[in-house]
JSON list of C-alpha atoms in Angstrom, two decimals:
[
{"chain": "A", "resi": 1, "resn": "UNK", "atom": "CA", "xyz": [0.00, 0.00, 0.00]},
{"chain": "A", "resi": 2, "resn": "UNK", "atom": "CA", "xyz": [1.44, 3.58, -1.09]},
{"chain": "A", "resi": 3, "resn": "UNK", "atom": "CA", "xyz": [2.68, 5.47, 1.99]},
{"chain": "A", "resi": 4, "resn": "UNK", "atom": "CA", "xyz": [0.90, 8.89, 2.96]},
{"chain": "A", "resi": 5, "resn": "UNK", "atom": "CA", "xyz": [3.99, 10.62, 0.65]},
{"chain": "A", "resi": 6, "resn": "UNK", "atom": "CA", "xyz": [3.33, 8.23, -2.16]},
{"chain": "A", "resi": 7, "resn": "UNK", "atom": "CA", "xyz": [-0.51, 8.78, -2.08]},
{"chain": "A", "resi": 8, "resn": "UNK", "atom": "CA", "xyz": [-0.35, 12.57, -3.09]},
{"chain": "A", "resi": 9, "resn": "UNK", "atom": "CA", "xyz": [1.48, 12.19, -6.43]},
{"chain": "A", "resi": 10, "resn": "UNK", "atom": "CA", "xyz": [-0.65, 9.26, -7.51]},
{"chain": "A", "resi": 11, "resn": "UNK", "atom": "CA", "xyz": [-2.91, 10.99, -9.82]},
{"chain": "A", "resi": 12, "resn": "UNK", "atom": "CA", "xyz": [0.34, 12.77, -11.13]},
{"chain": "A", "resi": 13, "resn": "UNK", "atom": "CA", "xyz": [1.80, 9.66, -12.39]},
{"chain": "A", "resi": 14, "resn": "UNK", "atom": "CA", "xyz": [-0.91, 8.16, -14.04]},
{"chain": "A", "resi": 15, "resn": "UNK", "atom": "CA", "xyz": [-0.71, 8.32, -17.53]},
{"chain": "A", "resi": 16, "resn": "UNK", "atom": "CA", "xyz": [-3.19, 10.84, -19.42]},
{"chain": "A", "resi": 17, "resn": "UNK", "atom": "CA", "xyz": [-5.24, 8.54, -21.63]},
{"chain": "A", "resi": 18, "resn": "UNK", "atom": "CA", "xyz": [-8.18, 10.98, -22.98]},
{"chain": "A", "resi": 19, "resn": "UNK", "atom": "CA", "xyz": [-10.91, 9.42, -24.62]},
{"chain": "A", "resi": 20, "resn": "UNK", "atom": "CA", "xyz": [-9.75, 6.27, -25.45]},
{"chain": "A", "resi": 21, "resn": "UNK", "atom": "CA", "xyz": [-8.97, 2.93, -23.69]},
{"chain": "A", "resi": 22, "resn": "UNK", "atom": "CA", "xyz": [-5.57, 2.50, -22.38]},
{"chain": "A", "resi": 23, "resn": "UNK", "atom": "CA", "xyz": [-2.71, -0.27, -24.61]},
{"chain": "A", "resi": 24, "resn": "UNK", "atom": "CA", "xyz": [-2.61, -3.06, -22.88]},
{"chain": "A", "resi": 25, "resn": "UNK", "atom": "CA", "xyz": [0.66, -1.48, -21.65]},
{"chain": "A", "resi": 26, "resn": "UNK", "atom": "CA", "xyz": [0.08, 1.84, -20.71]},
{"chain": "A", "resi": 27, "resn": "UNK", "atom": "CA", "xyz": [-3.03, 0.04, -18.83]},
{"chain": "A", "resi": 28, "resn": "UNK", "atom": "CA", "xyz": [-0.71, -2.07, -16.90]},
{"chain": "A", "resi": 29, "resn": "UNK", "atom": "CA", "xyz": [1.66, 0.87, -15.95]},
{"chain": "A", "resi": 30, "resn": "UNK", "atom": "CA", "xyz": [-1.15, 2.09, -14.02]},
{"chain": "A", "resi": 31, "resn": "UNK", "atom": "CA", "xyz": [-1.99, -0.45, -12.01]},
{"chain": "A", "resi": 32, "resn": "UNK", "atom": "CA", "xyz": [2.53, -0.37, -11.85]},
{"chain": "A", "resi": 33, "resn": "UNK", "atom": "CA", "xyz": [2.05, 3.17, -10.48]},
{"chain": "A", "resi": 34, "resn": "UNK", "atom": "CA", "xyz": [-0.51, 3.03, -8.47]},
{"chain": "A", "resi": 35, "resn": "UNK", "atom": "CA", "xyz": [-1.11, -0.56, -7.17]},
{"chain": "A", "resi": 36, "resn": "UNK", "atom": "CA", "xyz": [-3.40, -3.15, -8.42]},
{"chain": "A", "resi": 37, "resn": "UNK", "atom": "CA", "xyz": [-6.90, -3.00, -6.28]},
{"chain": "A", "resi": 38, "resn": "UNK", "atom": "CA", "xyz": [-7.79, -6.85, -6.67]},
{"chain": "A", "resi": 39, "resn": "UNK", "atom": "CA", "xyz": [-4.31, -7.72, -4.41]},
{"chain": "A", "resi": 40, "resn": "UNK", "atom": "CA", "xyz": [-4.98, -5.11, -1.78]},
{"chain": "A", "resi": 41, "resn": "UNK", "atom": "CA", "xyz": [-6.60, -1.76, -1.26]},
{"chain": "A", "resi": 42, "resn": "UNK", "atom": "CA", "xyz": [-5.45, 0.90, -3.07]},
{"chain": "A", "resi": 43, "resn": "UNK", "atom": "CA", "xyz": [-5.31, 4.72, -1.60]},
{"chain": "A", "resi": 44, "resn": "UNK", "atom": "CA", "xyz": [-5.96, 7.80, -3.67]},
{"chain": "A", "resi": 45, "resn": "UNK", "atom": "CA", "xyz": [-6.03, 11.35, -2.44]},
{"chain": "A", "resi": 46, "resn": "UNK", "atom": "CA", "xyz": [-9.05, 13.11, -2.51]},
{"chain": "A", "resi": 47, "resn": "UNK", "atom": "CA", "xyz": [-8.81, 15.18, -5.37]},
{"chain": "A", "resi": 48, "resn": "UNK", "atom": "CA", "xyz": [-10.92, 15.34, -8.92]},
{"chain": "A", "resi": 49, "resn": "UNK", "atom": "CA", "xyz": [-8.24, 13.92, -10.62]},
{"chain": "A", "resi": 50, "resn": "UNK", "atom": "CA", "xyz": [-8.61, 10.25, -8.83]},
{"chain": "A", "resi": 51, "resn": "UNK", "atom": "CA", "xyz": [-11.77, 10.14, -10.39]},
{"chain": "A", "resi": 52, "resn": "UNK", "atom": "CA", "xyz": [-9.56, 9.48, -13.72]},
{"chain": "A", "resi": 53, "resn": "UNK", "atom": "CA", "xyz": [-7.07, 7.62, -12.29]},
{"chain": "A", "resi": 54, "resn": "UNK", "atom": "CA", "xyz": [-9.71, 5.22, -10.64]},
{"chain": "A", "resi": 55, "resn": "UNK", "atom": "CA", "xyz": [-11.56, 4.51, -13.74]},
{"chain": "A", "resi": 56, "resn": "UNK", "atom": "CA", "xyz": [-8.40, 3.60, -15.45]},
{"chain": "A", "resi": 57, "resn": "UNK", "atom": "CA", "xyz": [-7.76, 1.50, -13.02]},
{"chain": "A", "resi": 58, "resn": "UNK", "atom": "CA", "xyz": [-11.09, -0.27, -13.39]},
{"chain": "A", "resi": 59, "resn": "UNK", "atom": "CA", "xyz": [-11.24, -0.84, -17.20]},
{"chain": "A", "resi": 60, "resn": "UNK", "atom": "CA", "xyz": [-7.47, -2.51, -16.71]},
{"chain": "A", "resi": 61, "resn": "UNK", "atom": "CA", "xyz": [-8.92, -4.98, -14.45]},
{"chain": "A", "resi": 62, "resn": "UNK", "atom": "CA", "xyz": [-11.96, -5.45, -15.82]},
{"chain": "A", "resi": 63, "resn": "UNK", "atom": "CA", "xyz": [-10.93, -5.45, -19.46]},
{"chain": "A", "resi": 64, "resn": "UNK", "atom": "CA", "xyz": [-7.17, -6.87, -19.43]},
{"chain": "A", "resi": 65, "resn": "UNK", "atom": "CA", "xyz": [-7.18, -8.51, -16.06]},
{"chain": "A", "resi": 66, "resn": "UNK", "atom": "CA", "xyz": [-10.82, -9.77, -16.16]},
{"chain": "A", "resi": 67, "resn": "UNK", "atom": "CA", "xyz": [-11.73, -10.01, -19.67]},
{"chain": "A", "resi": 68, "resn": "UNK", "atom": "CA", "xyz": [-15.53, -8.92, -19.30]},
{"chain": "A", "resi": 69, "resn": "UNK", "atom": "CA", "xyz": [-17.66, -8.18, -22.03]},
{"chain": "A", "resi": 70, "resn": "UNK", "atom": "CA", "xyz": [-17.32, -4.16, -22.83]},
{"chain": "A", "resi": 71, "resn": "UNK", "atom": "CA", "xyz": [-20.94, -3.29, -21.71]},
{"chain": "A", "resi": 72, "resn": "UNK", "atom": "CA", "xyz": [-20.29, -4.45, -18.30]},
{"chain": "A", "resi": 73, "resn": "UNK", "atom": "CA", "xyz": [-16.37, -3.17, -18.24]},
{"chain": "A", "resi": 74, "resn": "UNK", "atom": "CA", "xyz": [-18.22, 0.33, -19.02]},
{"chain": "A", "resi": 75, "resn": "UNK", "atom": "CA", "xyz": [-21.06, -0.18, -16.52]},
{"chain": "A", "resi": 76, "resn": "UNK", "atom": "CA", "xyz": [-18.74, -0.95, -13.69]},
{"chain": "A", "resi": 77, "resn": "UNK", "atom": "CA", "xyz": [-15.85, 1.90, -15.09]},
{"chain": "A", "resi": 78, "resn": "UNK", "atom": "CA", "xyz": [-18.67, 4.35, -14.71]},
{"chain": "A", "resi": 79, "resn": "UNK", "atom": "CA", "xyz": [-19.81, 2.98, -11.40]},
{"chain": "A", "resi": 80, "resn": "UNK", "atom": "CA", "xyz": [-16.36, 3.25, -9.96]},
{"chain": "A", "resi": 81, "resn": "UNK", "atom": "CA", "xyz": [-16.73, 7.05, -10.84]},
{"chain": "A", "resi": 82, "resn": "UNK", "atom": "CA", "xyz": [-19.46, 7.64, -9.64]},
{"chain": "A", "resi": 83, "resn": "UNK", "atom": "CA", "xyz": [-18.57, 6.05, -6.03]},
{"chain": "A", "resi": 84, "resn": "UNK", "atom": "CA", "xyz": [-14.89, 8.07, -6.26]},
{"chain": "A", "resi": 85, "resn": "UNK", "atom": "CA", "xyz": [-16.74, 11.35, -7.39]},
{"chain": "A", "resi": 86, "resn": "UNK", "atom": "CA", "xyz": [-19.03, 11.21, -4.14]},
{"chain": "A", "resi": 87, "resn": "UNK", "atom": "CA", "xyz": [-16.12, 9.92, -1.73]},
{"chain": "A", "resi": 88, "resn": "UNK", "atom": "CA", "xyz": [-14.19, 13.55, -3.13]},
{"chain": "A", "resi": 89, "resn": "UNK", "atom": "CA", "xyz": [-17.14, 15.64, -3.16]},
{"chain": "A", "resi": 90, "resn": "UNK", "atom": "CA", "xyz": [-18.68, 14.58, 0.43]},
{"chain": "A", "resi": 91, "resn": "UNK", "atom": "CA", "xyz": [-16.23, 12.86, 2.42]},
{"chain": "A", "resi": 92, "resn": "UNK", "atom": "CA", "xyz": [-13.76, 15.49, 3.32]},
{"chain": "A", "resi": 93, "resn": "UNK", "atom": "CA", "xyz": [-11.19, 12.69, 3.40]},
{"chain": "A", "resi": 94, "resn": "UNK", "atom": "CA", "xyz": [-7.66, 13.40, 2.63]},
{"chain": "A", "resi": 95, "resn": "UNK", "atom": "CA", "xyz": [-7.55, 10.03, 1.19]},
{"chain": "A", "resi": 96, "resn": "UNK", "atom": "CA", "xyz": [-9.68, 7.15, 0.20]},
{"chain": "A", "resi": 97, "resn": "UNK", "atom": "CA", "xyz": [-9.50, 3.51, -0.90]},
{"chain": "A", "resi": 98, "resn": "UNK", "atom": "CA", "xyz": [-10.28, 1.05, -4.05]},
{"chain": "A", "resi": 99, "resn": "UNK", "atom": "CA", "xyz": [-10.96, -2.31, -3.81]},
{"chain": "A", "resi": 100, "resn": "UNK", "atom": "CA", "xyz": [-12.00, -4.58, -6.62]},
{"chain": "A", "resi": 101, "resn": "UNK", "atom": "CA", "xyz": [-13.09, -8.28, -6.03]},
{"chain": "A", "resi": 102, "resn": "UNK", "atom": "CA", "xyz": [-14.30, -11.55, -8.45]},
{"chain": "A", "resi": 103, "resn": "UNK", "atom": "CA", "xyz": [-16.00, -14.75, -8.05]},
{"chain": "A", "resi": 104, "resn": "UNK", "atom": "CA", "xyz": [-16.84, -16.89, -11.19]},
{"chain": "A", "resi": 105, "resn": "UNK", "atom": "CA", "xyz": [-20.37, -15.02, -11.64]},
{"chain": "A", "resi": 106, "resn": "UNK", "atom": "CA", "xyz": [-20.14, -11.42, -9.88]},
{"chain": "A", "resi": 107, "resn": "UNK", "atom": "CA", "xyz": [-17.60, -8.52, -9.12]},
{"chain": "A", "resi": 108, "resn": "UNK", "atom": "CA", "xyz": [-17.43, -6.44, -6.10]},
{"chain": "A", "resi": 109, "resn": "UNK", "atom": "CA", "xyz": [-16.03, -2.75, -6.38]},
{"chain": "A", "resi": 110, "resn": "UNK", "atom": "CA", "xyz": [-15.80, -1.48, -2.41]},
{"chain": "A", "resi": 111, "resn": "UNK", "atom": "CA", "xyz": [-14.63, 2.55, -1.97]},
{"chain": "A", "resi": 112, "resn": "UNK", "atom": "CA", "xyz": [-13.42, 3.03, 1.86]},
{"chain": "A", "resi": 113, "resn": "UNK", "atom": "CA", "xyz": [-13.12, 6.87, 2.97]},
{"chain": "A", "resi": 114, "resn": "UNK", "atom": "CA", "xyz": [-13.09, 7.83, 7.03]},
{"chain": "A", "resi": 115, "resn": "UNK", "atom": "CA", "xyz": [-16.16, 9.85, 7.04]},
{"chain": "A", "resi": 116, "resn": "UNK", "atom": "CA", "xyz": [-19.34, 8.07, 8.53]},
{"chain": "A", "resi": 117, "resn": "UNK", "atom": "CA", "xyz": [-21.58, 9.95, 6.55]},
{"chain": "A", "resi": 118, "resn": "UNK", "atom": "CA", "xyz": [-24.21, 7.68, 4.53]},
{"chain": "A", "resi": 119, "resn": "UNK", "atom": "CA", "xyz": [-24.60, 8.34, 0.91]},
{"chain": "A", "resi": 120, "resn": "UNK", "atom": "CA", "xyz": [-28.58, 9.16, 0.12]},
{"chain": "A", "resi": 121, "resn": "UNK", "atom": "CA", "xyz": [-30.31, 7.93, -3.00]},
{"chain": "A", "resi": 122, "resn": "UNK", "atom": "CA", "xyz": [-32.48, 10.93, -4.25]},
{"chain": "A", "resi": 123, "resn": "UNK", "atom": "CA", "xyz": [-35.26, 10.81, -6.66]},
{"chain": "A", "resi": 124, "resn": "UNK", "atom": "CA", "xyz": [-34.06, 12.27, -10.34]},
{"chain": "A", "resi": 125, "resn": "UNK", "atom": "CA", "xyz": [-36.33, 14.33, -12.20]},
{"chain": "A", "resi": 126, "resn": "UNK", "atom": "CA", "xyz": [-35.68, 14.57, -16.28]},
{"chain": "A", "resi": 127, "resn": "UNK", "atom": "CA", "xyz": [-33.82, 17.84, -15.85]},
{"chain": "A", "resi": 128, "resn": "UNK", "atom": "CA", "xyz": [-31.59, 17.39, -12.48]},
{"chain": "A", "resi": 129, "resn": "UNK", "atom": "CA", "xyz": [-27.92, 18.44, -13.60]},
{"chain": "A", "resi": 130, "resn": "UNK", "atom": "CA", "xyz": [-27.10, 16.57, -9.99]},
{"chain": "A", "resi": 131, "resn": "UNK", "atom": "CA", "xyz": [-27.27, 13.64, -7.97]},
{"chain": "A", "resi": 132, "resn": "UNK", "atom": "CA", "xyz": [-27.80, 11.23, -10.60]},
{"chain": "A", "resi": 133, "resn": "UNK", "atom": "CA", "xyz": [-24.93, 9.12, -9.37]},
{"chain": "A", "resi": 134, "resn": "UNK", "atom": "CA", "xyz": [-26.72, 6.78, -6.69]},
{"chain": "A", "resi": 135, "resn": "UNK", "atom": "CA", "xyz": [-29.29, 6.54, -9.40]},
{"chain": "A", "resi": 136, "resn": "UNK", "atom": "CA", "xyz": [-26.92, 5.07, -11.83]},
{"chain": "A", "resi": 137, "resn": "UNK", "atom": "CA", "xyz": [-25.24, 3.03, -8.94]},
{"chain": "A", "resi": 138, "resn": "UNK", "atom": "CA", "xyz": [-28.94, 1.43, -8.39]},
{"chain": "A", "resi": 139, "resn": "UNK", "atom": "CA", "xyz": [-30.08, 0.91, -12.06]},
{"chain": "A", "resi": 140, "resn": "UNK", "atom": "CA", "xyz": [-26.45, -0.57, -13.12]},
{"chain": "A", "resi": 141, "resn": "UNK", "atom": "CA", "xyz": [-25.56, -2.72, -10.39]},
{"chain": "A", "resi": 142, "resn": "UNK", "atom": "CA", "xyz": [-26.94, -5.66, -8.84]},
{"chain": "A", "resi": 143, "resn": "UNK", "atom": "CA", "xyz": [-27.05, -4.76, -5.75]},
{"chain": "A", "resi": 144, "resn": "UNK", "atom": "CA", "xyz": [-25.01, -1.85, -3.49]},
{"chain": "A", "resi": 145, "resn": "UNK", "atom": "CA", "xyz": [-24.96, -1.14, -0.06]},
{"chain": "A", "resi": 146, "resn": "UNK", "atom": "CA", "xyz": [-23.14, 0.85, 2.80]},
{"chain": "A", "resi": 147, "resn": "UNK", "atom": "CA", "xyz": [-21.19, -1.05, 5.52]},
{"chain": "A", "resi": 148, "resn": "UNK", "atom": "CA", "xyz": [-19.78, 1.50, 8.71]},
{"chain": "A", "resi": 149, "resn": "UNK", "atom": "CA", "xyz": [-16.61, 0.82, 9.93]},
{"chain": "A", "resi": 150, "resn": "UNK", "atom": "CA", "xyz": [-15.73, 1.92, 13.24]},
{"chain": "A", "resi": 151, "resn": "UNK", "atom": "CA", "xyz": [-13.45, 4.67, 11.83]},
{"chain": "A", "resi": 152, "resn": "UNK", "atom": "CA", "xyz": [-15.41, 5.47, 8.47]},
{"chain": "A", "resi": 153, "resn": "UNK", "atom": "CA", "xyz": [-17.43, 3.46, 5.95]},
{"chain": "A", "resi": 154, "resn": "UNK", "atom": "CA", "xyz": [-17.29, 1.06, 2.28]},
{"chain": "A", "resi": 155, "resn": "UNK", "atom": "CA", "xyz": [-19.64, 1.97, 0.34]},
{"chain": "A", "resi": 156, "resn": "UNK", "atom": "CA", "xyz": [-20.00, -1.12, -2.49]},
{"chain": "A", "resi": 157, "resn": "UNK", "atom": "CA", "xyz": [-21.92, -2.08, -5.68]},
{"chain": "A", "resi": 158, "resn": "UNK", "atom": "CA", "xyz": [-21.79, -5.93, -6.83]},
{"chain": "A", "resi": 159, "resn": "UNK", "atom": "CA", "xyz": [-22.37, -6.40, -10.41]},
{"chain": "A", "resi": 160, "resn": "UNK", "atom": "CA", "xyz": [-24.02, -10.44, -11.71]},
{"chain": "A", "resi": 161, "resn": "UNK", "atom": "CA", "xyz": [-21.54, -11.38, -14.91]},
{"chain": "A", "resi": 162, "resn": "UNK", "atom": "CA", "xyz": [-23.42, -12.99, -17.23]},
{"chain": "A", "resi": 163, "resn": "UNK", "atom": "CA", "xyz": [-22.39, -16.07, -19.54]},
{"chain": "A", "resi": 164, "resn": "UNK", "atom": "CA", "xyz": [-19.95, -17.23, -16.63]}
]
């Protein structure tokens, strides 16, 4: 795991990859860089720019790694950003953590930040410009949840792969 001086130069380091999927190299470098959330948790400071560096993560180990079909890799990519974005925006945290899990027929994606502070699923009318990410969390995944931690809280989704 990347020491507290490691973990504020992480999103520095990651290579810029706009609008396109990573090479199967410059993918790997990432998880090189950074560390690879399916071994152990990976920290990211709490800045905008994790959001990118988190969803590169996910589409390495969900499309090299994991070799999932593209519509879930982009599901769960988008998934991961949305949990990241909300552990930046309301946490407060100066840092917070990824964790990615299989079994042969689902995946697990867990964030971990120190605030105790439950995420709240709001209803989204046609022209909200906001707080559309729990809604996307609920419609995408299989199933999400919230578990407290004495000093914090994971906040998960689980996603069914099909055809496995």
């Amino acid at each position: 795991m990347a020491g507290q001086g490691e973990v504020a130069s992480v999103t520095e380091r990651v290579p810029e990859v706009p609008g396109e999927p990573a090479s199967d190299d410059s993918a790997n470098s990432v998880l090189e860089l950074v560390g690879d959330p399916t071994i152990a948790e990976v920290r990211l400071p709490n800045r905008p720019e994790s959001a990118r560096c988190a969803r590169e993560m996910a589409r390495t180990v969900t499309e090299s790694h994991w070799g999932l079909p593209g519509a879930l890799v982009d599901d769960a990519v988008l998934l991961v950003s949305e949990l990241v974005g909300n552990a930046v925006r309301h946490t407060g945290a100066h840092v917070f953590g990824l964790r990615m899990m299989r079994r042969r027929d689902w995946i697990r994606v867990e964030v971990r930040d120190p605030s105790r502070g439950l995420p709240c699923l709001l209803p989204v009318h046609g022209l909200d410009t906001s707080g559309r990410g729990l809604f996307l969390v609920d419609t995408l995944c299989g199933r999400w949840g919230v578990d407290l931690l004495p000093r914090g809280k994971t906040t998960w989704f689980e996603m069914r792969i099909t055809g496995s």
